[in-house]
Amino acid sequence: RAPEDSQSEEGRCFASSIPSQTGTADVSPLPVIGRLQVTYGPDPQPRTESRGVFLGPTGPGLAGASRQPRRPAAILVTRGASFPILPDTIERFSNVVAQGEKKHLLEILKVVQPTINNIEILSRQNTPSLWADVGSKQLLPVEALGGGIVRLLLYLVNFFAARDGLIAIDEIENGIHHSALPRLWEQIFDISALLNVQFVVTTHSLECVRAAAHTGENREALPDFALHQMHQQDHGRQVETYTDDKLLAALDLGFEVR
């Protein structure tokens, strides 16, 4: 979901070699392996920020590109970030609770998993973890509910953490059953609008593309939605962009848009 004037230089490969636009050094204790460029605008004119991408012990992260950023740091969610549930996910869930947004988060989860009544943070041997109340006598580890729920929870806590900013999700369909994709996209469109979050996702799944397009159409959100299909050519990478009616027509005609 992006403004019409937003651009991506590398499409799916968003960690690219882009020089800093701010003139300030990245603050990171780890080597920078690439850069993420984000364009905002107009406010009153387009503005570009560049942040270094580093690989830490708990996964990729973004170094601060400016001392007083106008938006929160962008969040990158990788396909391997679900299991086990990492400490930063638990911390972000705690922030959701502290902000009084837990009820809203649970309502979204219940759309996919109606048996979830509550999620609590419990500590065993000084290690916090997430446990779910699904109506049984005992709480269950959230991981026991399956990869789809863990993945959705991961998306949600990061959407709340990225309020008024950007979230990038690699292979969003990973761990989600194809039958749940329409419901997943319903929640993504709704929460991104609620929290003013721009999202960039990658996928290899045609079912995921169809679910996103038809959900966006139903929510009248397609004008803010674009699909960028990448082809590797002898002379480099070629990007084909589908927006609005062009995307729906391509899907109806059976075009390969993955």
PDB file of C-alpha atoms in Angstrom, residues 83-168:
ATOM      1  CA  PHE A  83       9.669 -19.859  15.065  1.00  0.00           C
ATOM      2  CA  PRO A  84      10.635 -19.667  17.790  1.00  0.00           C
ATOM      3  CA  ILE A  85       8.805 -16.515  18.902  1.00  0.00           C
ATOM      4  CA  LEU A  86      11.658 -14.087  19.441  1.00  0.00           C
ATOM      5  CA  PRO A  87      12.082 -11.719  22.422  1.00  0.00           C
ATOM      6  CA  ASP A  88      11.484  -8.631  20.262  1.00  0.00           C
ATOM      7  CA  THR A  89       8.076 -10.038  19.210  1.00  0.00           C
ATOM      8  CA  ILE A  90       7.152 -10.532  22.875  1.00  0.00           C
ATOM      9  CA  GLU A  91       8.343  -7.012  23.683  1.00  0.00           C
ATOM     10  CA  ARG A  92       6.238  -5.561  20.875  1.00  0.00           C
ATOM     11  CA  PHE A  93       3.235  -7.548  22.095  1.00  0.00           C
ATOM     12  CA  SER A  94       3.844  -6.007  25.545  1.00  0.00           C
ATOM     13  CA  ASN A  95       3.799  -2.567  23.946  1.00  0.00           C
ATOM     14  CA  VAL A  96       0.449  -3.362  22.291  1.00  0.00           C
ATOM     15  CA  VAL A  97      -0.934  -4.308  25.718  1.00  0.00           C
ATOM     16  CA  ALA A  98       0.507  -1.179  27.356  1.00  0.00           C
ATOM     17  CA  GLN A  99      -1.080   1.009  24.654  1.00  0.00           C
ATOM     18  CA  GLY A 100      -4.509  -0.488  25.343  1.00  0.00           C
ATOM     19  CA  GLU A 101      -4.674  -2.141  21.895  1.00  0.00           C
ATOM     20  CA  LYS A 102      -4.740  -5.767  23.044  1.00  0.00           C
ATOM     21  CA  LYS A 103      -8.509  -6.113  22.620  1.00  0.00           C
ATOM     22  CA  HIS A 104      -8.256  -4.951  19.020  1.00  0.00           C
ATOM     23  CA  LEU A 105      -5.385  -7.356  18.313  1.00  0.00           C
ATOM     24  CA  LEU A 106      -7.372 -10.277  19.764  1.00  0.00           C
ATOM     25  CA  GLU A 107     -10.427  -9.361  17.680  1.00  0.00           C
ATOM     26  CA  ILE A 108      -8.305  -9.622  14.535  1.00  0.00           C
ATOM     27  CA  LEU A 109      -6.803 -12.957  15.608  1.00  0.00           C
ATOM     28  CA  LYS A 110     -10.278 -14.354  16.355  1.00  0.00           C
ATOM     29  CA  VAL A 111     -11.302 -13.776  12.743  1.00  0.00           C
ATOM     30  CA  VAL A 112      -8.806 -16.490  11.776  1.00  0.00           C
ATOM     31  CA  GLN A 113      -8.855 -18.525  15.014  1.00  0.00           C
ATOM     32  CA  PRO A 114     -12.247 -18.053  16.786  1.00  0.00           C
ATOM     33  CA  THR A 115     -11.213 -20.180  19.804  1.00  0.00           C
ATOM     34  CA  ILE A 116      -8.660 -17.611  21.021  1.00  0.00           C
ATOM     35  CA  ASN A 117      -9.995 -15.838  24.110  1.00  0.00           C
ATOM     36  CA  ASN A 118      -6.816 -14.232  25.372  1.00  0.00           C
ATOM     37  CA  ILE A 119      -3.025 -14.186  25.082  1.00  0.00           C
ATOM     38  CA  GLU A 120      -0.802 -13.762  28.118  1.00  0.00           C
ATOM     39  CA  ILE A 121       2.921 -13.385  28.744  1.00  0.00           C
ATOM     40  CA  LEU A 122       4.202 -16.005  31.195  1.00  0.00           C
ATOM     41  CA  SER A 123       7.741 -16.441  32.448  1.00  0.00           C
ATOM     42  CA  ARG A 124       9.376 -19.805  33.108  1.00  0.00           C
ATOM     43  CA  GLN A 125      12.975 -20.010  34.251  1.00  0.00           C
ATOM     44  CA  ASN A 126      13.243 -16.263  33.678  1.00  0.00           C
ATOM     45  CA  THR A 127      12.272 -16.706  30.004  1.00  0.00           C
ATOM     46  CA  PRO A 128       9.067 -14.921  28.906  1.00  0.00           C
ATOM     47  CA  SER A 129       6.827 -16.573  26.325  1.00  0.00           C
ATOM     48  CA  LEU A 130       3.323 -16.131  24.879  1.00  0.00           C
ATOM     49  CA  TRP A 131       0.475 -18.413  25.986  1.00  0.00           C
ATOM     50  CA  ALA A 132      -3.069 -18.559  24.631  1.00  0.00           C
ATOM     51  CA  ASP A 133      -6.428 -19.173  26.303  1.00  0.00           C
ATOM     52  CA  VAL A 134      -8.488 -21.246  23.848  1.00  0.00           C
ATOM     53  CA  GLY A 135     -11.155 -22.380  26.313  1.00  0.00           C
ATOM     54  CA  SER A 136      -9.363 -25.467  27.612  1.00  0.00           C
ATOM     55  CA  LYS A 137      -8.373 -26.102  31.233  1.00  0.00           C
ATOM     56  CA  GLN A 138      -4.807 -24.963  30.663  1.00  0.00           C
ATOM     57  CA  LEU A 139      -3.183 -22.259  28.603  1.00  0.00           C
ATOM     58  CA  LEU A 140      -1.346 -23.380  25.490  1.00  0.00           C
ATOM     59  CA  PRO A 141       1.892 -22.050  24.019  1.00  0.00           C
ATOM     60  CA  VAL A 142       0.957 -19.823  21.091  1.00  0.00           C
ATOM     61  CA  GLU A 143       3.234 -21.963  18.893  1.00  0.00           C
ATOM     62  CA  ALA A 144       0.887 -24.907  19.515  1.00  0.00           C
ATOM     63  CA  LEU A 145      -1.857 -23.087  17.568  1.00  0.00           C
ATOM     64  CA  GLY A 146       0.064 -23.519  14.335  1.00  0.00           C
ATOM     65  CA  GLY A 147       2.320 -21.526  12.066  1.00  0.00           C
ATOM     66  CA  GLY A 148      -0.512 -19.483  10.579  1.00  0.00           C
ATOM     67  CA  ILE A 149      -1.545 -17.955  13.913  1.00  0.00           C
ATOM     68  CA  VAL A 150       2.055 -17.330  14.944  1.00  0.00           C
ATOM     69  CA  ARG A 151       2.700 -15.654  11.605  1.00  0.00           C
ATOM     70  CA  LEU A 152      -0.433 -13.484  11.864  1.00  0.00           C
ATOM     71  CA  LEU A 153       0.465 -12.483  15.422  1.00  0.00           C
ATOM     72  CA  LEU A 154       3.948 -11.556  14.220  1.00  0.00           C
ATOM     73  CA  TYR A 155       2.467  -9.370  11.478  1.00  0.00           C
ATOM     74  CA  LEU A 156       0.051  -7.658  13.851  1.00  0.00           C
ATOM     75  CA  VAL A 157       2.517  -6.710  16.590  1.00  0.00           C
ATOM     76  CA  ASN A 158       4.862  -5.318  13.946  1.00  0.00           C
ATOM     77  CA  PHE A 159       2.056  -3.322  12.301  1.00  0.00           C
ATOM     78  CA  PHE A 160       1.354  -1.709  15.670  1.00  0.00           C
ATOM     79  CA  ALA A 161       5.079  -1.043  16.133  1.00  0.00           C
ATOM     80  CA  ALA A 162       5.261   0.552  12.666  1.00  0.00           C
ATOM     81  CA  ARG A 163       2.397   3.001  13.249  1.00  0.00           C
ATOM     82  CA  ASP A 164       2.687   5.941  10.789  1.00  0.00           C
ATOM     83  CA  GLY A 165       5.618   4.167   9.140  1.00  0.00           C
ATOM     84  CA  LEU A 166       6.536   1.261   6.876  1.00  0.00           C
ATOM     85  CA  ILE A 167       6.518  -2.525   7.225  1.00  0.00           C
ATOM     86  CA  ALA A 168       8.121  -4.909   4.711  1.00  0.00           C
TER      87      ALA A 168
END
